[in-house]
Coordinates of C-alpha atoms in Angstrom, one line a residue:
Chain A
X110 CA 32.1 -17.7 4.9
X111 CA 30.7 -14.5 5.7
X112 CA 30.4 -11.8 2.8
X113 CA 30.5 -8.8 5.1
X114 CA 32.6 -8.7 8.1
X115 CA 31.1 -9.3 11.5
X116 CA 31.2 -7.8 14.9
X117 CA 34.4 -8.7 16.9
X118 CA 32.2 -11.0 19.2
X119 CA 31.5 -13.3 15.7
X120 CA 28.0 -12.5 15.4
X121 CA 25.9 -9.7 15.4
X122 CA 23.5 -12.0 17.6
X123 CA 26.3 -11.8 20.2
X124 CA 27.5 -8.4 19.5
X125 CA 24.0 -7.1 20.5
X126 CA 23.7 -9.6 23.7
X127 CA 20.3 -11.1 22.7
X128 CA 21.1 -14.7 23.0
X129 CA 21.7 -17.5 21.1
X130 CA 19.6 -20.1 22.3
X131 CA 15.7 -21.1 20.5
X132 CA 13.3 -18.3 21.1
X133 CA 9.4 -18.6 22.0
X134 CA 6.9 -16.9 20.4
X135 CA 3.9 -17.6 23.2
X136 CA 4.0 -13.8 22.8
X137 CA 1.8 -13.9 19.5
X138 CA -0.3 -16.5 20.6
X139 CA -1.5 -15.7 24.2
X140 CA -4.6 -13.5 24.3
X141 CA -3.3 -13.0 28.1
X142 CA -0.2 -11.1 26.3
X143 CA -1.9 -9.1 24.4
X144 CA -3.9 -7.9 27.6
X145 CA -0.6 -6.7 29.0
X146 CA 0.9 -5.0 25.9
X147 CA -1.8 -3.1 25.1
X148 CA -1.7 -1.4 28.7
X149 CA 2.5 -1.6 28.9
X150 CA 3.1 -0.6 25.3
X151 CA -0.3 0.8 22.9
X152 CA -1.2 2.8 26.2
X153 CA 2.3 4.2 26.8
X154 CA 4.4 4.7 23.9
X155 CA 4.7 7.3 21.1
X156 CA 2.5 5.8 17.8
X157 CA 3.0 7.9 15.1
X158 CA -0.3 8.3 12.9
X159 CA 0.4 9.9 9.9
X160 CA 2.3 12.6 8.4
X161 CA 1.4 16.5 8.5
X162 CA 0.7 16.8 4.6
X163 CA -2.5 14.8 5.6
X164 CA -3.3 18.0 7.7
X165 CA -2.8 20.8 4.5
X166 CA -4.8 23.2 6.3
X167 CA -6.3 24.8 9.1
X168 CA -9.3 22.6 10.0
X169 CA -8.0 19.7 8.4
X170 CA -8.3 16.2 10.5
X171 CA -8.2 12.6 10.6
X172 CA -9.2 10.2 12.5
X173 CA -6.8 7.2 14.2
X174 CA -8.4 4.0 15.4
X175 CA -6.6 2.8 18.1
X176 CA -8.4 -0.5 19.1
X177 CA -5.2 -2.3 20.7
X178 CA -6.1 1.1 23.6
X179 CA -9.6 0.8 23.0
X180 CA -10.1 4.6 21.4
X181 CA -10.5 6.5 18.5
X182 CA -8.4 10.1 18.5
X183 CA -8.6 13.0 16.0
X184 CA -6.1 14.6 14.8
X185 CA -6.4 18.3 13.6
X186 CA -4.9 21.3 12.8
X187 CA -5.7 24.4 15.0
X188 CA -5.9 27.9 13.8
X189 CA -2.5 28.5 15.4
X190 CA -1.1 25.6 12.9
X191 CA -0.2 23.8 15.9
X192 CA -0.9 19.7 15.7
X193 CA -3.7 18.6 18.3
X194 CA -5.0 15.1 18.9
X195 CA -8.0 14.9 21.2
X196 CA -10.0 11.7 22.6
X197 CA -12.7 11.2 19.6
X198 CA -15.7 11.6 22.4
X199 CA -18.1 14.1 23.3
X200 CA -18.0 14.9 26.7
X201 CA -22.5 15.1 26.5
X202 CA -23.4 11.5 26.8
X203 CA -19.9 9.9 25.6
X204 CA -21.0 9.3 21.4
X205 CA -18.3 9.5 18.9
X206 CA -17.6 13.0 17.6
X207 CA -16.1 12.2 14.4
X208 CA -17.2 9.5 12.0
X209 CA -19.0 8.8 9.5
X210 CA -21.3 6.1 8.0
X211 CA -19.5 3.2 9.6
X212 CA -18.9 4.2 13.6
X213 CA -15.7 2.2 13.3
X214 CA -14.6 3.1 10.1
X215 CA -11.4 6.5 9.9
X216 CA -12.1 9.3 8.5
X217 CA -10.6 12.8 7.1
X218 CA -12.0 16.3 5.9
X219 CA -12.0 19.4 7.2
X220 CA -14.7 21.6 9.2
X221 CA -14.6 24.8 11.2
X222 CA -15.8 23.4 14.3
X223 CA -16.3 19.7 15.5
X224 CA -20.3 19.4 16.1
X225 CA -21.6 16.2 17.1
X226 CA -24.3 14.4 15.1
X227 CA -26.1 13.4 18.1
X228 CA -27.4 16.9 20.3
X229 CA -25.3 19.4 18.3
X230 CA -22.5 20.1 21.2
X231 CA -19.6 22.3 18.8
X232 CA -16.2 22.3 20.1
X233 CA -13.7 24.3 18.6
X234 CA -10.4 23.6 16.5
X235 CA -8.3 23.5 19.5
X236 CA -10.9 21.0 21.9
X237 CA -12.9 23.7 23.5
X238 CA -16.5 23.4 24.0
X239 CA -17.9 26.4 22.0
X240 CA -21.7 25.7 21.9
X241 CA -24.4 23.4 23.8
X242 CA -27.5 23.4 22.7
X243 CA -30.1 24.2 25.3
X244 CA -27.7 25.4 27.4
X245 CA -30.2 26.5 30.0
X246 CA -31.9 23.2 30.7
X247 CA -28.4 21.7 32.3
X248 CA -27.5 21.9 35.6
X249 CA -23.9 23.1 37.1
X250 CA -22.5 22.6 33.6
X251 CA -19.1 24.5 33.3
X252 CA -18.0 24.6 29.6
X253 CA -14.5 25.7 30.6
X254 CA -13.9 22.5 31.6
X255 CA -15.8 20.5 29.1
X256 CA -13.6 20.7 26.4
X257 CA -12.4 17.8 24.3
X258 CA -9.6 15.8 25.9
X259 CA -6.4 16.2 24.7
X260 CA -4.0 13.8 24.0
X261 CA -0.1 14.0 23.9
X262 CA 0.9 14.7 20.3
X263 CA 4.1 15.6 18.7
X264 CA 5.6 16.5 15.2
X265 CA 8.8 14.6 13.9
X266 CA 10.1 15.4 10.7
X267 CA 6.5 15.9 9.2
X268 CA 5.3 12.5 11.4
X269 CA 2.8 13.3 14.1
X270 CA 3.1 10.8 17.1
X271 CA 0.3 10.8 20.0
X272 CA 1.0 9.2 23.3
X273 CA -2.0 8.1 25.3
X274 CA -0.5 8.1 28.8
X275 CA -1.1 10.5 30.9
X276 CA 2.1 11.7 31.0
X277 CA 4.8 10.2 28.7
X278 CA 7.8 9.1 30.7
X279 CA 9.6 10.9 27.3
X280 CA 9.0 13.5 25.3
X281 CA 9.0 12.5 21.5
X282 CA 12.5 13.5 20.6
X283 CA 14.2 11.8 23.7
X284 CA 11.9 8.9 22.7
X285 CA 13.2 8.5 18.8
X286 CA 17.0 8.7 20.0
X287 CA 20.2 9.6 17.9
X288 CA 19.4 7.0 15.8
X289 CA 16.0 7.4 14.0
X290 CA 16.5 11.5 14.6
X291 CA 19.4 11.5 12.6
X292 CA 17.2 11.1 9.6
X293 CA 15.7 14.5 9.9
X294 CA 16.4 16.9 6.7
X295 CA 15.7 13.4 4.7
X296 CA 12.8 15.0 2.3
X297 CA 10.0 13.4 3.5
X298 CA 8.3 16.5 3.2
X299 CA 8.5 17.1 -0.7
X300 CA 7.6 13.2 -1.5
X301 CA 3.9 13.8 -1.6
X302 CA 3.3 11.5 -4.3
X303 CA 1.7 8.6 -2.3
X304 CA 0.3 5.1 -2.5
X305 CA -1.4 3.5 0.4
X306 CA -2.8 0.1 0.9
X307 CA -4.4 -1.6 4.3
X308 CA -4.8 -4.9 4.7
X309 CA -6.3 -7.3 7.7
X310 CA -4.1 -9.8 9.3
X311 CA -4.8 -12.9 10.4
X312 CA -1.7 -12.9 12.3
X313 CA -0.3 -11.4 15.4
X314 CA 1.5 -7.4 14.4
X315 CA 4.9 -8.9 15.6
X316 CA 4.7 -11.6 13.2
X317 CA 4.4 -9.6 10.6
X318 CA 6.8 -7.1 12.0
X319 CA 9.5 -10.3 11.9
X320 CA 8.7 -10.9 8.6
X321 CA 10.0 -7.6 7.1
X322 CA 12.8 -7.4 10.0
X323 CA 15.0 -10.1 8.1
X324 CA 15.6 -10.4 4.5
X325 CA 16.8 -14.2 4.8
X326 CA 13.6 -15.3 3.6
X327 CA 13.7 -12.5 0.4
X328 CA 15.7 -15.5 -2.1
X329 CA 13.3 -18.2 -1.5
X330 CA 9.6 -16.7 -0.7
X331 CA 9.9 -13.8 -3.8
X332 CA 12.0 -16.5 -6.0
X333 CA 9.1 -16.5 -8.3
X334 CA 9.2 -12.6 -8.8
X335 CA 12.5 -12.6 -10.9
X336 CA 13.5 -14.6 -14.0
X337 CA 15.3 -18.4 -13.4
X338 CA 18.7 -16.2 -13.6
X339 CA 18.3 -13.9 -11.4
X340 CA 16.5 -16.0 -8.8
X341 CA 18.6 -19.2 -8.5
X342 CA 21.7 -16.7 -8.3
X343 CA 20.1 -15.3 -5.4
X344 CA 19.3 -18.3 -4.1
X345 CA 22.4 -20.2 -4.3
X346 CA 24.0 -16.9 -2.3
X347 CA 21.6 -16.4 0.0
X348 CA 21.0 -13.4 1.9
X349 CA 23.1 -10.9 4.1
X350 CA 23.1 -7.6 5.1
X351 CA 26.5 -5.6 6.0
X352 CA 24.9 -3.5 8.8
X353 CA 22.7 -4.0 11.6
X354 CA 22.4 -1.4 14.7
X355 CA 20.4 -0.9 17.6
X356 CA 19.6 2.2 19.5
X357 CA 17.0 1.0 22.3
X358 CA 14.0 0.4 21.8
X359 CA 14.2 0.9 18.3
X360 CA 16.1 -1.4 15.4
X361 CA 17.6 -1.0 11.6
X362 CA 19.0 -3.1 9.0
X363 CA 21.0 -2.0 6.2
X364 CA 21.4 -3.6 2.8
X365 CA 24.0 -3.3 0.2
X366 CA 22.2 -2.4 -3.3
X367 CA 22.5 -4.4 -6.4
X368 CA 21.8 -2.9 -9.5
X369 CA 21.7 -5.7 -11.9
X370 CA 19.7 -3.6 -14.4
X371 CA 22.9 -1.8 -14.9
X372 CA 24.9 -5.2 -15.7
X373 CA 22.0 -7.6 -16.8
X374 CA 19.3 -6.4 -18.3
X375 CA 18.2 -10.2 -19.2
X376 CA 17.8 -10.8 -15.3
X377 CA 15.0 -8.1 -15.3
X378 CA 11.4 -8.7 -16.8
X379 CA 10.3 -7.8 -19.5
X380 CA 7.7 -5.0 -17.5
X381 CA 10.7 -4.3 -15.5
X382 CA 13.0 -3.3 -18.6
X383 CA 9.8 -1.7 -20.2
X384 CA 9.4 0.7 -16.9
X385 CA 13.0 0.7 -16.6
X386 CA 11.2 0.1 -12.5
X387 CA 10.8 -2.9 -10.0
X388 CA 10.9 -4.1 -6.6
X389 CA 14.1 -1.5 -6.0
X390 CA 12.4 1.5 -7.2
X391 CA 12.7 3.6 -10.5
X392 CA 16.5 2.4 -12.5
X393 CA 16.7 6.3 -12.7
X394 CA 17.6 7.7 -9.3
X395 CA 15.5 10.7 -7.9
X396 CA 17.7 14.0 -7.1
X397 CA 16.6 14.2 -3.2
X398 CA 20.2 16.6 -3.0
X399 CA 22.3 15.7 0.1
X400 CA 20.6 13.3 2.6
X401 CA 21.2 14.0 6.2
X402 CA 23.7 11.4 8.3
X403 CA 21.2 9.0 9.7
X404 CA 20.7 7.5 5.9
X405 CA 23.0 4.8 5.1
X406 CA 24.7 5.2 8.4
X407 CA 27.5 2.4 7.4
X408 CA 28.1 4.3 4.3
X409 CA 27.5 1.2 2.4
X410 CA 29.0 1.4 -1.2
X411 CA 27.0 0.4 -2.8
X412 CA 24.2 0.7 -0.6
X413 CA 20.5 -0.7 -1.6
X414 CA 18.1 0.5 2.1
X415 CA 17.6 1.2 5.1
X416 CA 14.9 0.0 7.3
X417 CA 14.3 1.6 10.0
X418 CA 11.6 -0.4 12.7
X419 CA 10.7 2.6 15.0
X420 CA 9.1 0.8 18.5
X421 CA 6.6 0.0 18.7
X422 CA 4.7 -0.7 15.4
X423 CA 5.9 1.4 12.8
X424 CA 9.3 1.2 9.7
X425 CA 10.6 3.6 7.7
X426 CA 12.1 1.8 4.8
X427 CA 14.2 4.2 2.4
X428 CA 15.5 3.0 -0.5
X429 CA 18.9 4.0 -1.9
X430 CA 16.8 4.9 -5.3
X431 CA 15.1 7.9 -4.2
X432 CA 11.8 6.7 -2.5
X433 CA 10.6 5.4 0.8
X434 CA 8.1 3.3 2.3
X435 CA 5.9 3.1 5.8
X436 CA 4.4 0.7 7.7
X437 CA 2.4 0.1 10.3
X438 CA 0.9 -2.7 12.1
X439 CA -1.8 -2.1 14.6
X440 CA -3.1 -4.7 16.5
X441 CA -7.1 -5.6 16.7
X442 CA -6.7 -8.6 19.0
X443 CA -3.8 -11.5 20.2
X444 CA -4.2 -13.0 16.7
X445 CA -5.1 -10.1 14.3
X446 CA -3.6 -6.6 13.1
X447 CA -4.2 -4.0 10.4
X448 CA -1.7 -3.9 8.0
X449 CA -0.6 -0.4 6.9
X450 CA 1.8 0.5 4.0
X451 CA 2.1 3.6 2.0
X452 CA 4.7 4.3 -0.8
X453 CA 6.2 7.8 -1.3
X454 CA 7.5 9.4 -4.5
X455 CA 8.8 12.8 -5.5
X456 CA 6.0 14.4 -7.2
X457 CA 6.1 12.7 -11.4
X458 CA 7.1 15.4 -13.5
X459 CA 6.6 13.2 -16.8
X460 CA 3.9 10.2 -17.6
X461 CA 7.2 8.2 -17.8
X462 CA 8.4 8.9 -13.8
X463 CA 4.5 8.1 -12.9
X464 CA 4.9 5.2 -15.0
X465 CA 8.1 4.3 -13.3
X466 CA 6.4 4.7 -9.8
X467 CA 3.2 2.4 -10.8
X468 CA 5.5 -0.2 -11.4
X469 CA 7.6 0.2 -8.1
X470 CA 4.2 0.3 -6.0
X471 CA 2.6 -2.4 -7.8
X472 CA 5.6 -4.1 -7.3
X473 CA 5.6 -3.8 -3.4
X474 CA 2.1 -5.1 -3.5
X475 CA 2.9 -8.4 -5.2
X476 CA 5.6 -8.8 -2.8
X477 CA 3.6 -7.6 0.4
X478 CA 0.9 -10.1 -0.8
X479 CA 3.6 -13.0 -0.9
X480 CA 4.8 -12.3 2.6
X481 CA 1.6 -11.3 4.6
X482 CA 0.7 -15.0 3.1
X483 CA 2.7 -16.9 5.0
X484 CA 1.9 -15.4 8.2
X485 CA -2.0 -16.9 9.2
X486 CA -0.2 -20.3 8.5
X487 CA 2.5 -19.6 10.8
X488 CA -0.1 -18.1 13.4
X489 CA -2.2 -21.6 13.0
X490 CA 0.9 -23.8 14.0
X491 CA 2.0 -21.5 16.4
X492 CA -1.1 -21.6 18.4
X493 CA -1.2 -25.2 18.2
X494 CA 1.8 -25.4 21.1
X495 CA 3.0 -28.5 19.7
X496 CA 6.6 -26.5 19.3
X497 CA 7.6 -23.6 21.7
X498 CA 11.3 -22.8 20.5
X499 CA 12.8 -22.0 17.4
X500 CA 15.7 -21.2 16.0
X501 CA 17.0 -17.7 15.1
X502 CA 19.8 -16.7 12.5
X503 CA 22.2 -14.2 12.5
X504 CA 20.3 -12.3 9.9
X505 CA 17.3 -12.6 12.3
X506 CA 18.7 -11.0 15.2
X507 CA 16.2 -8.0 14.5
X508 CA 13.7 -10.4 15.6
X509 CA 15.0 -11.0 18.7
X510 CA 15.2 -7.7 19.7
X511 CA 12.0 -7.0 18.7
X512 CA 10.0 -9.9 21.1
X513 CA 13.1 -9.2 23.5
X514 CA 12.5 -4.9 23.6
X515 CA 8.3 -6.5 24.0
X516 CA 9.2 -8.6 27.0
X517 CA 11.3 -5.6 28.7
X518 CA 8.3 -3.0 28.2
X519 CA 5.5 -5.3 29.4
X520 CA 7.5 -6.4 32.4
X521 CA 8.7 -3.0 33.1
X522 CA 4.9 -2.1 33.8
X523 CA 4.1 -5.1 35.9
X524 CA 6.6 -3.6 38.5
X525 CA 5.0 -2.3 41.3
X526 CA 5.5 1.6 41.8
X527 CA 8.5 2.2 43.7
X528 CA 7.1 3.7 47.2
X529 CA 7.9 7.5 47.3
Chain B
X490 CA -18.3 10.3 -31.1
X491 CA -14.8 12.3 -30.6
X492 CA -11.9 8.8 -30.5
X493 CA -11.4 7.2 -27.2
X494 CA -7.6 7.5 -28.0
X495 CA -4.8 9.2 -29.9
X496 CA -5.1 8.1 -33.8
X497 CA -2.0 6.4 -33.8
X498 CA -3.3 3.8 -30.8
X499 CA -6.9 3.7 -32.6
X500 CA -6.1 0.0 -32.9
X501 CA -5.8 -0.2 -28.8
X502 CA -9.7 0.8 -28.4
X503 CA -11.0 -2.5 -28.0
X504 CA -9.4 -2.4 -24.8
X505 CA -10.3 1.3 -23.7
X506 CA -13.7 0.1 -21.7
X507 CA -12.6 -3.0 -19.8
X508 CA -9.3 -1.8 -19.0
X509 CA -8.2 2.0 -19.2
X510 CA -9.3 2.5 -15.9
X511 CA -8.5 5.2 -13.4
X512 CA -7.8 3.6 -10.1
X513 CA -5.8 0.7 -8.9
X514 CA -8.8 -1.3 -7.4
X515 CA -10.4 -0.8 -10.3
X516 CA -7.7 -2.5 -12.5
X517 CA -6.6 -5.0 -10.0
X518 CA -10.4 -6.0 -9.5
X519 CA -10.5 -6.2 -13.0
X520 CA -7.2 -8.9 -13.2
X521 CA -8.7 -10.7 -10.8
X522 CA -11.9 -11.3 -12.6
X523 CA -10.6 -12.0 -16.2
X524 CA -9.2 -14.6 -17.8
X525 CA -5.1 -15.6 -18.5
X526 CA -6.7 -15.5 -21.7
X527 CA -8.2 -12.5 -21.8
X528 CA -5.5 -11.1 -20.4
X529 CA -2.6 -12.4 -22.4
X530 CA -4.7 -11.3 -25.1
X531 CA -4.5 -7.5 -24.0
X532 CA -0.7 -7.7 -22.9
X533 CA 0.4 -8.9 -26.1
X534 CA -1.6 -5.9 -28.1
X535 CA -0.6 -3.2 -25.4
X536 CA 3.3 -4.4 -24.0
X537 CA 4.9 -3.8 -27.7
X538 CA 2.6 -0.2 -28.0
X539 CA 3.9 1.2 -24.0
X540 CA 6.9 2.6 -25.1
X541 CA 5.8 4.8 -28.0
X542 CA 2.1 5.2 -25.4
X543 CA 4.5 6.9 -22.4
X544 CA 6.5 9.0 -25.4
X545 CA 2.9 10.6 -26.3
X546 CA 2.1 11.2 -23.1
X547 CA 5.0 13.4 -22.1
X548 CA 4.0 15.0 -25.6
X549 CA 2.3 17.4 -23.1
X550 CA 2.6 18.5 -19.4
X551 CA 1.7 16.1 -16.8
X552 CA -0.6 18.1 -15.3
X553 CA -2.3 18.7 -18.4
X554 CA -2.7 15.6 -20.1
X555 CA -5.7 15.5 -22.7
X556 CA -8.5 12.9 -22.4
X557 CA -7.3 10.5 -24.8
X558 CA -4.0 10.6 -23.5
X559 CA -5.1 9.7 -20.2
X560 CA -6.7 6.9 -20.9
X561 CA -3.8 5.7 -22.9
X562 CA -2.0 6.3 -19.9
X563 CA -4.5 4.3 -17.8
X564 CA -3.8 1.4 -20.2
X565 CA 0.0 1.4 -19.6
X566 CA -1.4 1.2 -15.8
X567 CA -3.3 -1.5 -16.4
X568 CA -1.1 -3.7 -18.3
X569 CA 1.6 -3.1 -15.5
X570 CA -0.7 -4.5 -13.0
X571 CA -2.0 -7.6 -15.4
X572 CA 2.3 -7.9 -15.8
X573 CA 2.6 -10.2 -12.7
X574 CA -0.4 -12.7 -14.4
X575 CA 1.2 -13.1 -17.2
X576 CA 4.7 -12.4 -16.5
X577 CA 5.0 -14.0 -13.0
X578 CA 2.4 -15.9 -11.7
X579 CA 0.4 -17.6 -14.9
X580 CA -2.4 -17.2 -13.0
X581 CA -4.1 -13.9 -11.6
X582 CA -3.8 -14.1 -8.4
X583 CA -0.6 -14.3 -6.3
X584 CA -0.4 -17.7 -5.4
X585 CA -1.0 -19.1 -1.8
X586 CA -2.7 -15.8 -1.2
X587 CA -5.6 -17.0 0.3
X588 CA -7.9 -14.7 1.5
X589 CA -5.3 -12.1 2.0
X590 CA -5.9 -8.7 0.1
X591 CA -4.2 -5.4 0.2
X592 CA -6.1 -3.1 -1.2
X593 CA -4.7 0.5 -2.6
X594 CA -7.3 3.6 -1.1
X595 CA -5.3 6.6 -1.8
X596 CA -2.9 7.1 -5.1
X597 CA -1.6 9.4 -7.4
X598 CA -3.5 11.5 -10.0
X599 CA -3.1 11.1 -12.4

């Protein structure tokens, strides 16, 4: 018997229209795949890359390495404060303008002007070329147009998105949809107190994309993580979540909140109780003042998160105790990815809130550890082809979507442009 | 030699070099390379001492917090990560992790 009430169709499965039946997932294991979504989706869709507080001031940059389109951007801010993003090569003989040490590796700093370490060609904070050396030994060179080349990029709420096509089909806002705009006047901006961890994957990025989209798995993988009377309760309930929506192309779940600590403190830890702190975030809520609609959008009561999967790549998971998280999954090849997540606080005002925070990010690492394990072993089988369906709950349907929404985009750019 | 801690943790010192450190690869680098014994060792010195060690702390601004106080507060760090060893696991490393690591490269300071 269901614990929250379904969608008049029985199902949110149904209600959405994805499908019942067993689904495949030759989409994480076909190198041939991957080919296509890296042209259809990584070469075509808004990425975000970071946040603006990673940009504090003029000069300021970073470096993105997109492999899954085969380039590196950097991402600076100009003297105007606007955000650029520009193709990290110099237009001389074609090196990498901004690295360092490890040609592959990101980077961050700040600088005046771009120069690169190979002939000295400067460009300035907004792509143009300001200085070659020698000038006067090339021939027919026109430094107007030899700037550095730009590349679509767009603020959200503090996130900057770049979009590598030549020109996107949408602009950002049109992109992110009612859905994930409604979260703007959320504070994303004052929770500058950050922990961020990167991890490589053994495992195709949707895989591990499915593995956070569905909390069915949370009783029995994380079991461990909680003491016998906690975790057997949870266990013999299992999971469910009382809201699920879709806004194409992008996804969220909702999940009631449960705070035990305030019935049973015996079914915390002892570290927990200590740091009065765990895998929900700090017992004592932060004051983020009113949130805007796009929080808790079923006005769950109580209400534990929301997590938001933003297509193609990238969540925003807020938690009903003040906090949020990111992540990000970039692909490297069919059967790899870099794993992305970063935890965000308000500012600690007192060595007991940073306390408090330690123990929710450490926290989120144990548990991230426990479910990025599972994934290489279900990339291994998956390859082997011996199965090619599998089943799907209802609290799984945000999987679905997400191979579904995959499918659609990589199709969509196998059509043949419509003849003017 | 001025102390490595507040005089009322003085008894916490043994532990200052191996574990009050500053960053979170340090100390998980550290859990990973000690023993349950070694580490139930420092858990059961430090967990009864972290209530009264965060009270100190806040003794003074956050922003401000003397030497010895950090590092006190670096221990409570430390035995938060070492937690899930002793607490959760028995064992330091999460099990069925495999070669799969997640390490932390940007944090708060303190």
């Amino acid at each position: 018997m269901a614990r929250f009430p379904k969608p008049p169709e029985g199902s949110w499965t149904e209600h959405f229209g994805l499908g019942t039946e067993p689904v495949s997932y030759a989409d994480s294991t076909s190198p041939a795949f991957y080919e296509r979504e890296r042209e259809a989706i990584f070469g075509r869709v808004w990425l975000n890359v970071g946040r603006v507080e990673s940009l504090p001031r003029t000069g300021s940059y970073f470096t993105k390495e997109l492999v899954a389109a085969q380039t590196s951007i950097v991402v600076v801010r100009d003297r105007d404060n606007t955000i650029r993003a520009f193709y990290n090569v110099c237009r001389h003989r074609g090196n990498k303008l901004v690295w360092n040490d490890d040609p592959r590796a990101e980077t961050q700093g700040s600088c005046r002007q771009f120069v690169c370490k190979y002939h000295g060609w400067r460009y300035q904070l907004d792509g143009s070329l300001a200085h070659v050396q020698q000038e006067h030994e090339f021939f027919d060179l026109d430094k107007e147009r030899h700037g550095l080349v730009p590349v679509h990029c767009d603020v959200w709420a503090g996130f900057v998105f770049v979009n590598l096509a030549d020109e996107p089909r949408q602009t950002l806002s049109e992109f992110l949809g009612p859905m994930v705009t409604a979260l703007e006047g959320y504070p994303f901006d004052r929770m500058t107190s950050r922990f961020a961890y990167r991890a490589t994957i053994h495992a195709n990025w949707k895989l591990f994309m499915d593995a956070f989209a569905e909390f069915y798995h949370a009783p029995v993988l994380h079991m461990k993580q909680s003491p016998e009377k906690y975790s057997s309760m949870a266990r013999s309930s299992g999971f469910e979540a009382p809201h699920y929506q879709i806004d194409d192309p992008h996804r969220l779940v909702s999940t009631t909140g449960v705070r035990l600590w305030e019935t049973d403190p015996q079914s915390m830890k002892p570290m927990e109780r200590l740091t009065r702190s765990g895998l929900f975030g700090p017992w004592d809520k932060a004051d983020l003042g009113e949130l805007p609609s796009g929080v808790n959008p079923a006005r769950c009561n109580p209400w534990g998160l929301d997590s938001f999967q933003i297509f193609p790549n990238f969540v925003i998971l807020i938690w009903s105790q003040g906090w949020y998280l990111t992540y990000h999954y970039w692909p490297t090849a069919y059967d790899t990815h870099v794993f992305e997540g970063n935890v965000y606080f308000l500012p600690a005002r007192t060595a007991r809130e940073r306390v408090a925070q330690e123990m929710a990010a450490v926290t989120f690492k144990e548990f991230a550890l426990q479910d990025s394990n599972t994934l290489e072993a279900t990339q291994l089988m998956l390859e082997s082809g011996y199965i090619d369906r599998f089943h799907l709950n209802d609290q799984e349907v945000l999987i679905r979507h997400l191979h579904r929404v995959v499918a659609e985009w990589v199709d969509a750019a196998d059509q043949p442009a419509v003849p003017a | 030699m001025s102390p490595l801690l507040p005089r009322e943790f003085a008894d916490l010192e043994p532990f200052v070099a191996t574990w009050s450190l500053a960053s979170e690869a340090d100390r998980y680098e550290q859990r990973m390379s000690s023993s349950m014994a070694e580490m139930q060792a420092f858990y059961d010195a430090v967990a009864p001492r972290a209530d009264a060690a965060i009270a100190y702390c806040d003794r003074f601004p956050f922003d401000e917090l003397p030497e010895d106080a950090l590092r006190l507060l670096h221990l409570v760090y430390s035995l938060i990560t070492v937690s899930f060893a002793v607490e959760v696991w028995l064992q330091p490393r999460v099990p069925d992790s495999g070669s799969t690591s997640l390490p932390c490269f940007t944090e708060p300071v303190p």
